[in-house]
CSV table of C-alpha atoms in Angstrom, one decimal:
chain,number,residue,atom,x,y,z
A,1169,UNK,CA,4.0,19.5,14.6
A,1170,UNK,CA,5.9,20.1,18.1
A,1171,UNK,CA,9.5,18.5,18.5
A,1172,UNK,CA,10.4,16.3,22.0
A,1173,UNK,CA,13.6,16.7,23.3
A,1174,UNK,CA,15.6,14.9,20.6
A,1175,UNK,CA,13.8,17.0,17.8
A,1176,UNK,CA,12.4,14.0,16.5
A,1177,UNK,CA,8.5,14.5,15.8
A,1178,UNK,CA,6.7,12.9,18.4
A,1179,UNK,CA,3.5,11.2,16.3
A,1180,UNK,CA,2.8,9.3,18.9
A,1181,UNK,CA,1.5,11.4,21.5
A,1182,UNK,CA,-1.2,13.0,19.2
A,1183,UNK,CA,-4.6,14.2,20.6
A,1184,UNK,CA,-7.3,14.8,18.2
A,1185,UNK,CA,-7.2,13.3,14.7
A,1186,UNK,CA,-6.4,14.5,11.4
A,1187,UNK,CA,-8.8,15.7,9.2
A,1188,UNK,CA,-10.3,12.6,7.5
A,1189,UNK,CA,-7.6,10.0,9.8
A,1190,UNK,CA,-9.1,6.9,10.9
A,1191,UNK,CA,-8.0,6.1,14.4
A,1192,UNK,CA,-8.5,3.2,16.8
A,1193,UNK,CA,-12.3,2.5,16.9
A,1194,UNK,CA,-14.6,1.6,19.6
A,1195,UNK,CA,-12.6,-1.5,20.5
A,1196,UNK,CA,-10.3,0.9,21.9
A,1197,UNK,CA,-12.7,3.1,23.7
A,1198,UNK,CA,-14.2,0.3,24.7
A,1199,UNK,CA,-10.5,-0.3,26.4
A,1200,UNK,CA,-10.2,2.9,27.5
A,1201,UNK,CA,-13.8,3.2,29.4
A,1202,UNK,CA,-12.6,-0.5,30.9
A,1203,UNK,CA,-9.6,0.7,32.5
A,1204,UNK,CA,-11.2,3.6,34.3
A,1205,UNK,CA,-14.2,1.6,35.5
A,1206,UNK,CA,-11.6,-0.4,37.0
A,1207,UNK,CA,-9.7,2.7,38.4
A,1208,UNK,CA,-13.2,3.6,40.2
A,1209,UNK,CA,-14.3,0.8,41.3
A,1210,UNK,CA,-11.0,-0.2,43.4
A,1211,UNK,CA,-12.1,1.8,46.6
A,1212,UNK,CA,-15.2,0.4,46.9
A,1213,UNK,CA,-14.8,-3.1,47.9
A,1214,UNK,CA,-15.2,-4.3,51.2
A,1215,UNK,CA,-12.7,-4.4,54.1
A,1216,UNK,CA,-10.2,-1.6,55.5
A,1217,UNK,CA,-10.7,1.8,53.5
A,1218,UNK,CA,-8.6,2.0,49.9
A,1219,UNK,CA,-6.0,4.6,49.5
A,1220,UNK,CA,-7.6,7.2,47.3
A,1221,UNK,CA,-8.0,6.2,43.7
A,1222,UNK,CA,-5.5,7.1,40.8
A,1223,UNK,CA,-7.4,9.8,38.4
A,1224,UNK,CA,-6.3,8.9,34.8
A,1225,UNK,CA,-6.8,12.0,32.3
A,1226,UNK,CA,-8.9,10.9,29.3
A,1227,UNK,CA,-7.0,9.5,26.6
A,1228,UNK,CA,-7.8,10.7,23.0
A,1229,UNK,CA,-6.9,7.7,20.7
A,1230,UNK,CA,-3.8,8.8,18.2
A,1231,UNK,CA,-4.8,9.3,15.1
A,1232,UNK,CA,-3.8,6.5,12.4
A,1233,UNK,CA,-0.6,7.9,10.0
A,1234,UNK,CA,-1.3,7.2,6.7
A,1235,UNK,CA,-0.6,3.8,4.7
A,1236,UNK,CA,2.3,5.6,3.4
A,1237,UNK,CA,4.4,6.9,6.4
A,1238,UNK,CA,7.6,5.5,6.9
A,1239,UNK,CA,8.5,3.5,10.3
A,1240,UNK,CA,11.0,6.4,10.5
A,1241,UNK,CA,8.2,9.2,11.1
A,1242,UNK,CA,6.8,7.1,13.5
A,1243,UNK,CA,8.0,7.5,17.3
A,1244,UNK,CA,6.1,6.0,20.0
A,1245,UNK,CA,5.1,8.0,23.1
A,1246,UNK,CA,7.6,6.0,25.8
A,1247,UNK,CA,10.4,7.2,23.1
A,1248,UNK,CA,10.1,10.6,25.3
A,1249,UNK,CA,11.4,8.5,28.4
A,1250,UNK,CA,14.5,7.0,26.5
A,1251,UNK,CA,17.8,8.1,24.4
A,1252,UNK,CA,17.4,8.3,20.9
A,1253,UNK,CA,19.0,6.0,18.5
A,1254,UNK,CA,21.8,8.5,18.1
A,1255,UNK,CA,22.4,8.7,21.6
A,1256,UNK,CA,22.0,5.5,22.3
A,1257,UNK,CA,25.2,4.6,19.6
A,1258,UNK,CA,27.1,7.0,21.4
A,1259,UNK,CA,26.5,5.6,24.7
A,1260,UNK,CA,27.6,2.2,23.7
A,1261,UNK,CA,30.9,4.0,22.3
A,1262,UNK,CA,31.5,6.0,25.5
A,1263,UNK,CA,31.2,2.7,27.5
A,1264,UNK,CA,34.2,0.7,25.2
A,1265,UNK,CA,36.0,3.9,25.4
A,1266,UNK,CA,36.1,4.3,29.3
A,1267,UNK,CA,36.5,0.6,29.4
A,1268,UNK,CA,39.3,0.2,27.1
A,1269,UNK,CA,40.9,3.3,29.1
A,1270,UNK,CA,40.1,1.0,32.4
A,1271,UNK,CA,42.0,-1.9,30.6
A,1272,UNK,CA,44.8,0.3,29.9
A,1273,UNK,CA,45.8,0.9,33.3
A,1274,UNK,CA,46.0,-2.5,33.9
A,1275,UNK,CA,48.4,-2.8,30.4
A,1276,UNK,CA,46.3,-4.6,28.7
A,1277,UNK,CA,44.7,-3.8,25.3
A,1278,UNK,CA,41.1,-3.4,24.6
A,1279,UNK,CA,39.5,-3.2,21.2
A,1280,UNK,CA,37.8,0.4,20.9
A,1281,UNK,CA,36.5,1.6,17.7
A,1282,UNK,CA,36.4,5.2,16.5
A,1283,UNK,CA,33.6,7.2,17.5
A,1284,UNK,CA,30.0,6.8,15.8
A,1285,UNK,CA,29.1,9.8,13.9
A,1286,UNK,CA,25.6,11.2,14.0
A,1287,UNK,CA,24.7,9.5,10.8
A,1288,UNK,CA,25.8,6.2,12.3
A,1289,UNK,CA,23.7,3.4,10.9
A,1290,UNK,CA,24.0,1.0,14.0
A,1291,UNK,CA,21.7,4.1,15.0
A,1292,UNK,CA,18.5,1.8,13.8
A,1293,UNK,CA,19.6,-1.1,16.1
A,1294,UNK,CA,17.9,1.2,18.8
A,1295,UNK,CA,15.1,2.5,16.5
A,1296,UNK,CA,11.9,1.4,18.7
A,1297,UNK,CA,9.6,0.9,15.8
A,1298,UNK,CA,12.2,-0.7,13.5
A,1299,UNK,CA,10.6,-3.8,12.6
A,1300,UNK,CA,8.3,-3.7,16.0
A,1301,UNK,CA,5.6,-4.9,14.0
A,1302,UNK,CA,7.1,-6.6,10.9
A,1303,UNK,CA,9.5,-5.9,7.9
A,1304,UNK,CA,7.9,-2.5,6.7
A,1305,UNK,CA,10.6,-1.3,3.9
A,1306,UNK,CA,10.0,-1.7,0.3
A,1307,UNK,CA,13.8,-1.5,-0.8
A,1308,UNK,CA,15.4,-3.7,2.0
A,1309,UNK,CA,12.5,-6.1,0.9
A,1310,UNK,CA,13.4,-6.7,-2.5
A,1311,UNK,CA,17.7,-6.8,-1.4
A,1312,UNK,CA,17.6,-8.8,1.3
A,1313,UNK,CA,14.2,-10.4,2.3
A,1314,UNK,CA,13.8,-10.6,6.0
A,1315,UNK,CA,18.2,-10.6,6.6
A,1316,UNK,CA,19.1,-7.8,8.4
A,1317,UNK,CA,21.1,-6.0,5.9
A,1318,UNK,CA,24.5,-6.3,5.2
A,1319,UNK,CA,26.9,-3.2,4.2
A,1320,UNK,CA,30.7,-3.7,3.4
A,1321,UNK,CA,31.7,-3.7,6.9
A,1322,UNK,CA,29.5,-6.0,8.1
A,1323,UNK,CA,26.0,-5.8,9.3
A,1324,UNK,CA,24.3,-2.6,9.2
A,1325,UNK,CA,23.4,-3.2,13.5
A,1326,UNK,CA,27.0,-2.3,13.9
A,1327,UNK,CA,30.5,-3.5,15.1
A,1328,UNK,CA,30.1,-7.1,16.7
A,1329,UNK,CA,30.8,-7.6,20.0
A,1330,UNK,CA,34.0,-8.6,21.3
A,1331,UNK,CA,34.2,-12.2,21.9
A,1332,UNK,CA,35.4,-13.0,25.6
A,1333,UNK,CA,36.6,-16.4,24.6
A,1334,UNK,CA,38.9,-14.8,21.9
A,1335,UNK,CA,40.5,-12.8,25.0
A,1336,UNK,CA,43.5,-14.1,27.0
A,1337,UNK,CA,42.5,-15.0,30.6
A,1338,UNK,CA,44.5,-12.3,32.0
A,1339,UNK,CA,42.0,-10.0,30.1
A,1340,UNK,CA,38.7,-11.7,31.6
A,1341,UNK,CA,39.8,-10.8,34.7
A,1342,UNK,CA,40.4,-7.4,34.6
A,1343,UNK,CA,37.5,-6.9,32.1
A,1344,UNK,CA,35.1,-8.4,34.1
A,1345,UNK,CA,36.4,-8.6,37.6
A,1346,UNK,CA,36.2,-13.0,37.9
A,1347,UNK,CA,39.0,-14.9,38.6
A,1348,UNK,CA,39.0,-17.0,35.4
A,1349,UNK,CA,40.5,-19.7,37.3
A,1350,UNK,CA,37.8,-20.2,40.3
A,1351,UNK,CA,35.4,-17.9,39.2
A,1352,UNK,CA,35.3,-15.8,42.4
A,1353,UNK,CA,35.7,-12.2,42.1
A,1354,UNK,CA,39.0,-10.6,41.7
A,1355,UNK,CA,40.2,-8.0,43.7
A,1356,UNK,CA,43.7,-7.1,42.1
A,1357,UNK,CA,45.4,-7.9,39.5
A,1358,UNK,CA,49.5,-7.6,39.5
A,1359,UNK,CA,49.2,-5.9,42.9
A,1360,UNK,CA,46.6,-3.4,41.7
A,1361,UNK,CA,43.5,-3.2,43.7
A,1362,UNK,CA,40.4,-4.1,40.9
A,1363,UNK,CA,37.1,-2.9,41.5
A,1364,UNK,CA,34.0,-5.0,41.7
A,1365,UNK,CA,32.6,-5.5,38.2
A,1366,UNK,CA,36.6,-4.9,36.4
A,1367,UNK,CA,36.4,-2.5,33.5
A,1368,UNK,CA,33.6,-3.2,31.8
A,1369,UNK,CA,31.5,-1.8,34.8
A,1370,UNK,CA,33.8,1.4,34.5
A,1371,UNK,CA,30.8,3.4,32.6
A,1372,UNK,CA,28.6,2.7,35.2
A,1373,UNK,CA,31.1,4.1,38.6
A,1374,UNK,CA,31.7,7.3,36.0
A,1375,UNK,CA,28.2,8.0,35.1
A,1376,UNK,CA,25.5,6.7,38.1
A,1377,UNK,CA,22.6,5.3,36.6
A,1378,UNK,CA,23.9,4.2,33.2
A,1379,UNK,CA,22.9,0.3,34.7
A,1380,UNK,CA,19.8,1.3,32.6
A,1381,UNK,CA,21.9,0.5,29.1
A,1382,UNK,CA,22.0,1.8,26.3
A,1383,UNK,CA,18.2,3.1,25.7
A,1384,UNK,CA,18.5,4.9,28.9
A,1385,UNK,CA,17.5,4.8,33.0
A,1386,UNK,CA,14.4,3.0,33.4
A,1387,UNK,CA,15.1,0.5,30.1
A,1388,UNK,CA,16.8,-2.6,32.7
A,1389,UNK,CA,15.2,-5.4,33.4
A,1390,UNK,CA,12.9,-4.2,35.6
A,1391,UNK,CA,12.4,-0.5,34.7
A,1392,UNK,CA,9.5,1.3,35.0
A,1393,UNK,CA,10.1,2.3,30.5
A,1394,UNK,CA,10.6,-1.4,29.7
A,1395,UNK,CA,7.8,-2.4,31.6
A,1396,UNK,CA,5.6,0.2,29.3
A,1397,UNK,CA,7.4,-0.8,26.3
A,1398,UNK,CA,6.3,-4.6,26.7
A,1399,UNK,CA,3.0,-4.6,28.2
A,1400,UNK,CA,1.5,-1.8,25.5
A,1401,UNK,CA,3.0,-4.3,22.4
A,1402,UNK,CA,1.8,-7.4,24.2
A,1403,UNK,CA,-1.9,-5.4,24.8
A,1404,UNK,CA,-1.8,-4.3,21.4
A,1405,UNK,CA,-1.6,-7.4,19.8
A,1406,UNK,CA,-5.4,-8.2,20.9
A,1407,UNK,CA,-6.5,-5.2,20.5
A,1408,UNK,CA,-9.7,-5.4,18.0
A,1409,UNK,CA,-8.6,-3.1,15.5
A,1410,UNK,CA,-5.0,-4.6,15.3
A,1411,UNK,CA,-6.5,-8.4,15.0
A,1412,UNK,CA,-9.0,-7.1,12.0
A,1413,UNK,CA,-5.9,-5.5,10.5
A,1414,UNK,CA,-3.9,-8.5,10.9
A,1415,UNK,CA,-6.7,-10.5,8.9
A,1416,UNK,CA,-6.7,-8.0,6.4
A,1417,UNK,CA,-2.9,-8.8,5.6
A,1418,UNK,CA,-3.5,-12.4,6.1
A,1419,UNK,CA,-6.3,-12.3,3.3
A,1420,UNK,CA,-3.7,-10.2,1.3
A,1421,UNK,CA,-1.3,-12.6,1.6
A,1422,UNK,CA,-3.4,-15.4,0.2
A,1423,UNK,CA,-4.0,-13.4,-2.7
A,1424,UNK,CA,-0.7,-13.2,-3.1
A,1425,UNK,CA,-0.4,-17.3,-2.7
A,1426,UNK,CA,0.9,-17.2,1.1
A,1427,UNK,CA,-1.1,-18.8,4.0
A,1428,UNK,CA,0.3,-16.8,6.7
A,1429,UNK,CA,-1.9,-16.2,9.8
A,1430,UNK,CA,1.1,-13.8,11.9
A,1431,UNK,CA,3.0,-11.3,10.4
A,1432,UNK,CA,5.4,-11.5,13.5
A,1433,UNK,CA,6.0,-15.0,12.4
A,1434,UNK,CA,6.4,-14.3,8.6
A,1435,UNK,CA,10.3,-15.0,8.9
A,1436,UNK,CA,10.3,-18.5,10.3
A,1437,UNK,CA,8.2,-19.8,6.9
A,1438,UNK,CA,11.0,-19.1,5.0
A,1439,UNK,CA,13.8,-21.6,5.4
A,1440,UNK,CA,16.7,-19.5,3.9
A,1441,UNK,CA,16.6,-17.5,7.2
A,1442,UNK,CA,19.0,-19.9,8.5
A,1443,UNK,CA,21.3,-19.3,5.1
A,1444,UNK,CA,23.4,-16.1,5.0
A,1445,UNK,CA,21.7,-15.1,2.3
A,1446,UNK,CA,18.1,-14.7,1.5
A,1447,UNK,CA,16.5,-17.2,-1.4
A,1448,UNK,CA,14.3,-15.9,-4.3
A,1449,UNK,CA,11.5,-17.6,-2.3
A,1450,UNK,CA,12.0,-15.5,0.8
A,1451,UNK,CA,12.2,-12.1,-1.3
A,1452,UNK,CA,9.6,-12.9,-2.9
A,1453,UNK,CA,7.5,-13.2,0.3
A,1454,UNK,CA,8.9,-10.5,2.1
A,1455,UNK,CA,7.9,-8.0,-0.4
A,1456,UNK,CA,4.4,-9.1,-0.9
A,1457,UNK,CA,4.6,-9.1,3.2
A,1458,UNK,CA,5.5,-4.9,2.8
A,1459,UNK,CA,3.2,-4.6,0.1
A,1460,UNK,CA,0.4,-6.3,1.9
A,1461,UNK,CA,0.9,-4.2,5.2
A,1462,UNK,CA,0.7,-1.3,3.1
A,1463,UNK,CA,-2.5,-2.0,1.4
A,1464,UNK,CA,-4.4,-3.1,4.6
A,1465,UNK,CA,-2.3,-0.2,6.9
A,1466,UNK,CA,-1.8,-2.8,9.4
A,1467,UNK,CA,2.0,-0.7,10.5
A,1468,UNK,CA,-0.3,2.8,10.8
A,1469,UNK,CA,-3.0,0.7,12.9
A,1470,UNK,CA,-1.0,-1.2,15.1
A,1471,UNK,CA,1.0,2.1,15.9
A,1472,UNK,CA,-1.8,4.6,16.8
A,1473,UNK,CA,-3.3,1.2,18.8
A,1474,UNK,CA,0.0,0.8,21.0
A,1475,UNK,CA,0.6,4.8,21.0
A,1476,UNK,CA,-3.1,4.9,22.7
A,1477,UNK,CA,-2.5,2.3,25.2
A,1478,UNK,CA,0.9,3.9,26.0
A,1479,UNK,CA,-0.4,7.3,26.5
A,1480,UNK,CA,-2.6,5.7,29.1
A,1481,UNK,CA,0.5,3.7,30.9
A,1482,UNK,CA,1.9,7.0,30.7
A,1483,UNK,CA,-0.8,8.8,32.3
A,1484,UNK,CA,-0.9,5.9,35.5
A,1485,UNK,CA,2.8,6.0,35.9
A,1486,UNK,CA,3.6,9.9,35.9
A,1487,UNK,CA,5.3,9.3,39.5
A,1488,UNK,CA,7.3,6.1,38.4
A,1489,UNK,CA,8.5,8.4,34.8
A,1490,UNK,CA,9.0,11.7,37.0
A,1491,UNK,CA,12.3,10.5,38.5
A,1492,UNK,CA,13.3,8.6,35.2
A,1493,UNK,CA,12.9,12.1,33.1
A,1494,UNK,CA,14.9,13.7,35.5
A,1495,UNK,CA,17.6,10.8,35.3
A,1496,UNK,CA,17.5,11.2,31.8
A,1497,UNK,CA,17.9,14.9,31.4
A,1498,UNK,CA,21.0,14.0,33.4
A,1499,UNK,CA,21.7,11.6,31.4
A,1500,UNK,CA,22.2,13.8,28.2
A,1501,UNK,CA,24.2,15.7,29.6
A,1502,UNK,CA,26.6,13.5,31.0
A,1503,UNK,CA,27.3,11.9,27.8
A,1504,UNK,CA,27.7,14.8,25.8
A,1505,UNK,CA,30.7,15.4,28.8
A,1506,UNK,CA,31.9,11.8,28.4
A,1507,UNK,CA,31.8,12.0,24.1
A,1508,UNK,CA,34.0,15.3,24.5
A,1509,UNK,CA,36.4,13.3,26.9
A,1510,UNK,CA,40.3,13.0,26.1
A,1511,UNK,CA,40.3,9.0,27.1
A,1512,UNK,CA,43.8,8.6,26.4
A,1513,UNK,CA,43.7,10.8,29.5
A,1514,UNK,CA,42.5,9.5,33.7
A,1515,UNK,CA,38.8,8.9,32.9
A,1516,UNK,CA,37.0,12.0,34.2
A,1517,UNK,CA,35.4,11.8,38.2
A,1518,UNK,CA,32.2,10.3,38.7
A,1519,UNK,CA,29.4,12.2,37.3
């Protein structure tokens, strides 16, 4: 199977299906057939003449992964147009690192831990598909519910955040570039001159385009990948093959002696959520939750549903994700610069 750029198999953007696969049905092609109707019927209204219509290459639907592939074998087809997990760790290290460097110039202290190895496991904070569509692991089911699990050093999304309140007001200021006092910007600080956005926003005057966070140029806000992200979940949920699955788990869960329409809502029936720990009760349901999306393959449905609809976003907004590949390619290579960096050293010139 061919590797993206990360190496990571890239499921989703399968054409074709496996022998003997059972992919998205004719509620999809019905979809599919929709949107290019639309697409040729938008120059033939009446009025001025239409700018020339967009030509979407067919979509093959992806073929459905098995009831047994892990939510780790799974990538979705926008992942191509982001950092990896991996990456993604290490960005978030490379920004406390050149802003603790920032702080230091200013003589002031700023919390940065050591850097992330590549088996970090804050790494599935940034995992798309982990829990996209649910709880979907069997062993973190039976130790910890629906908790996010815990390890010795806290919980497995990483280090927490440092707590602005918990810094001196001195601190703020430079960190953030606000007068603490009137809440207007600072410009200096003991005679030095401070630049707009303080330290924190020294990542982003290094490294051009790392505004986009974490995940990647084009993942703000407003990008052009977030936009792709959202709209082919929020599709997908109404999807006909997706809403039969989801009534497949729902009847599954009854058996199982749980009246639960939504498997996005699972969580809020249980009310040990709000404990630090999860109750018999909630274990209980959370692994009849796993069991039941693997009987019904609701996780293998939903995915090749969304990966469809994706490839088709894809396919209308090549020109929008031209300029956001490139940024990423650049991307990459910045930070494997900026992980390399001496930052007890100047920070390096912009990028």
């Amino acid at each position: 199977m061919p590797l993206s750029r990360s190496g990571r198999t890239a499921r989703g953007r399968t054409s074709g299906r496996a022998p003997g696969a059972v992919g998205p049905g004719t509620g999809m092609l019905a979809t599919l057939a929709a949107l290019a109707a639309v697409t040729a019927l938008s120059g033939c209204a009446g009025g001025p003449p239409a700018a020339a219509p967009i030509v979407v290459p067919p979509t093959t639907p992806v073929a459905t992964p098995s009831a047994g592939t892990g939510v780790d074998e799974l990538h979705l087809p926008i992942e191509e147009y982001m950092l990896t997990p991996v990456q993604s760790v290490q960005f978030e290290w490379v920004r406390k690192a050149a802003t603790g460097a920032c702080m230091k110039r200013y003589g002031l202290d700023y919390p940065v831990p050591a850097k992330p190895g590549a088996d970090s496991t804050a790494a599935r904070t940034y995992t798309p598909m982990n829990r996209r569509y649910g709880i979907t692991e069997p062993d973190t089911a039976a130790r910890w519910g629906y908790h996010m699990p815990q390890t010795a050093a806290g919980p497995s999304a990483g280090e927490p955040p440092v707590s602005l309140a918990a810094l001196p007001a001195a601190t703020r200021t430079v960190l953030l570039g606000v007068d603490q006092a009137h809440g207007t910007r600072a410009t200096s600080y003991q005679g030095k001159p401070l630049p707009e956005g303080g330290c924190f926003a020294e990542l982003d005057r290094i490294m051009p385009g790392a505004a986009g966070g974490p995940q990647g140029p084009g993942n703000g806000p407003q990008g052009t990948v977030t936009e792709i992200k959202s709209g082919s979940f929020t599709e997908s949920k109404s999807a006909p093959e997706v809403t039969a699955a989801i009534a497949a788990w729902t009847g599954c869960m009854k058996e199982h002696g749980f009246d639960l329409p939504d498997p996005l809502q699972a969580p809020t029936a249980v009310p040990s959520m709000k404990d630090p720990a999860p109750s018999g009760a909630e274990i209980a349901q959370a692994v009849a939750d796993v069991d039941c999306k693997r009987r019904t393959n609701l996780t293998g449905i939903w995915f090749a549903t969304e990966s469809t609809l994706q490839n088709v976003a894809i396919g209308r907004r090549a020109k929008d994700l031209a300029p956001v590949k490139a940024a990423l390619d650049s991307e990459v290579r910045s930070l494997g610069r900026l992980l390399d960096h001496d930052w007890s050293s100047p920070a390096p010139p912009a990028l």
